[in-house]
Amino acid sequence: MPEICRFFGIIVSMNYDDHPPPHFHVRYGEQKAIILIESLALDRGSLPPRAMGMVLEWALIHKEELIRNWYLAIEHKPLNKIKPLE
């Protein structure tokens, strides 16, 4: 699962040829979550509230880049790194 961003101990990645709807995977320590790109809703898993807040803030800023990466992943093309939250 290619990593597309890392910030404050949060790792964001996408799978190649993953199931719809468009989403990304997040790991923070032992916790994992799947976030839907369009709605930025939690699909599965859980994160601590502070980590979830940072992920959602980051995803809102980079929503278009996330969508572009989703379509690259479907086509098995290299994914672009996305700037971390600062």
mmCIF file of C-alpha atoms in Angstrom:
data_model
loop_
_atom_site.group_PDB
_atom_site.id
_atom_site.type_symbol
_atom_site.label_atom_id
_atom_site.label_comp_id
_atom_site.label_asym_id
_atom_site.label_seq_id
_atom_site.Cartn_x
_atom_site.Cartn_y
_atom_site.Cartn_z
ATOM 1 C CA MET A 1 0.000 0.000 0.000
ATOM 2 C CA PRO A 2 1.854 3.115 -1.198
ATOM 3 C CA GLU A 3 2.331 5.853 1.353
ATOM 4 C CA ILE A 4 1.255 9.253 0.043
ATOM 5 C CA CYS A 5 1.828 11.390 3.133
ATOM 6 C CA ARG A 6 3.152 11.321 6.690
ATOM 7 C CA PHE A 7 2.713 13.953 9.408
ATOM 8 C CA PHE A 8 2.691 13.984 13.215
ATOM 9 C CA GLY A 9 2.938 10.179 13.320
ATOM 10 C CA ILE A 10 -0.017 9.777 10.940
ATOM 11 C CA ILE A 11 0.570 7.678 7.817
ATOM 12 C CA VAL A 12 -1.752 8.121 4.838
ATOM 13 C CA SER A 13 -1.806 5.557 2.034
ATOM 14 C CA MET A 14 -3.872 4.186 -0.842
ATOM 15 C CA ASN A 15 -4.171 0.708 -2.293
ATOM 16 C CA TYR A 16 -3.834 -0.014 -5.981
ATOM 17 C CA ASP A 17 -7.058 -1.252 -7.583
ATOM 18 C CA ASP A 18 -9.033 -0.775 -4.347
ATOM 19 C CA HIS A 19 -12.822 -1.024 -4.034
ATOM 20 C CA PRO A 20 -15.057 2.040 -4.478
ATOM 21 C CA PRO A 21 -16.040 4.545 -3.227
ATOM 22 C CA PRO A 22 -12.835 6.615 -3.405
ATOM 23 C CA HIS A 23 -11.082 6.535 -0.039
ATOM 24 C CA PHE A 24 -7.721 6.548 1.686
ATOM 25 C CA HIS A 25 -6.233 4.581 4.560
ATOM 26 C CA VAL A 26 -4.809 6.102 7.735
ATOM 27 C CA ARG A 27 -2.596 4.544 10.404
ATOM 28 C CA TYR A 28 -1.747 6.178 13.682
ATOM 29 C CA GLY A 29 0.133 3.902 16.051
ATOM 30 C CA GLU A 30 -1.915 0.720 16.312
ATOM 31 C CA GLN A 31 -5.111 2.360 15.088
ATOM 32 C CA LYS A 32 -6.355 2.289 11.507
ATOM 33 C CA ALA A 33 -9.134 4.048 9.652
ATOM 34 C CA ILE A 34 -10.577 4.395 6.174
ATOM 35 C CA ILE A 35 -11.777 7.872 5.176
ATOM 36 C CA LEU A 36 -14.087 8.526 2.213
ATOM 37 C CA ILE A 37 -12.662 11.273 0.006
ATOM 38 C CA GLU A 38 -15.886 12.926 -1.184
ATOM 39 C CA SER A 39 -17.589 13.317 2.197
ATOM 40 C CA LEU A 40 -14.497 13.013 4.426
ATOM 41 C CA ALA A 41 -16.572 10.616 6.513
ATOM 42 C CA LEU A 42 -15.094 7.773 8.533
ATOM 43 C CA ASP A 43 -15.899 4.543 6.684
ATOM 44 C CA ARG A 44 -14.182 2.046 8.994
ATOM 45 C CA GLY A 45 -11.902 1.928 11.983
ATOM 46 C CA SER A 46 -11.116 4.637 14.488
ATOM 47 C CA LEU A 47 -8.544 7.268 15.359
ATOM 48 C CA PRO A 48 -8.064 9.419 18.457
ATOM 49 C CA PRO A 49 -10.067 12.664 18.133
ATOM 50 C CA ARG A 50 -6.967 14.865 17.765
ATOM 51 C CA ALA A 51 -5.484 12.641 15.030
ATOM 52 C CA MET A 52 -8.846 12.468 13.250
ATOM 53 C CA GLY A 53 -9.102 16.252 13.326
ATOM 54 C CA MET A 54 -5.674 16.626 11.749
ATOM 55 C CA VAL A 55 -6.472 14.027 9.082
ATOM 56 C CA LEU A 56 -9.726 15.770 8.162
ATOM 57 C CA GLU A 57 -8.056 19.193 8.071
ATOM 58 C CA TRP A 58 -5.318 17.809 5.805
ATOM 59 C CA ALA A 59 -7.790 15.957 3.565
ATOM 60 C CA LEU A 60 -9.965 19.039 3.105
ATOM 61 C CA ILE A 61 -6.923 21.022 1.933
ATOM 62 C CA HIS A 62 -5.776 18.238 -0.423
ATOM 63 C CA LYS A 63 -9.092 16.777 -1.611
ATOM 64 C CA GLU A 64 -8.373 17.299 -5.329
ATOM 65 C CA GLU A 65 -4.951 15.658 -5.004
ATOM 66 C CA LEU A 66 -6.520 12.718 -3.179
ATOM 67 C CA ILE A 67 -9.051 12.238 -5.992
ATOM 68 C CA ARG A 68 -6.262 12.386 -8.597
ATOM 69 C CA ASN A 69 -4.273 9.779 -6.665
ATOM 70 C CA TRP A 70 -7.367 7.560 -6.392
ATOM 71 C CA TYR A 71 -7.677 7.433 -10.198
ATOM 72 C CA LEU A 72 -3.936 6.872 -10.601
ATOM 73 C CA ALA A 73 -4.188 3.937 -8.188
ATOM 74 C CA ILE A 74 -7.049 2.399 -10.164
ATOM 75 C CA GLU A 75 -4.818 2.525 -13.253
ATOM 76 C CA HIS A 76 -1.834 1.087 -11.321
ATOM 77 C CA LYS A 77 0.198 4.232 -11.971
ATOM 78 C CA PRO A 78 2.645 5.769 -9.490
ATOM 79 C CA LEU A 79 0.935 7.880 -6.847
ATOM 80 C CA ASN A 80 1.961 11.437 -6.083
ATOM 81 C CA LYS A 81 3.182 12.397 -2.640
ATOM 82 C CA ILE A 82 0.990 15.004 -0.973
ATOM 83 C CA LYS A 83 2.349 17.798 1.196
ATOM 84 C CA PRO A 84 1.920 17.096 4.933
ATOM 85 C CA LEU A 85 -0.043 19.164 7.399
ATOM 86 C CA GLU A 86 2.250 21.686 9.081
#
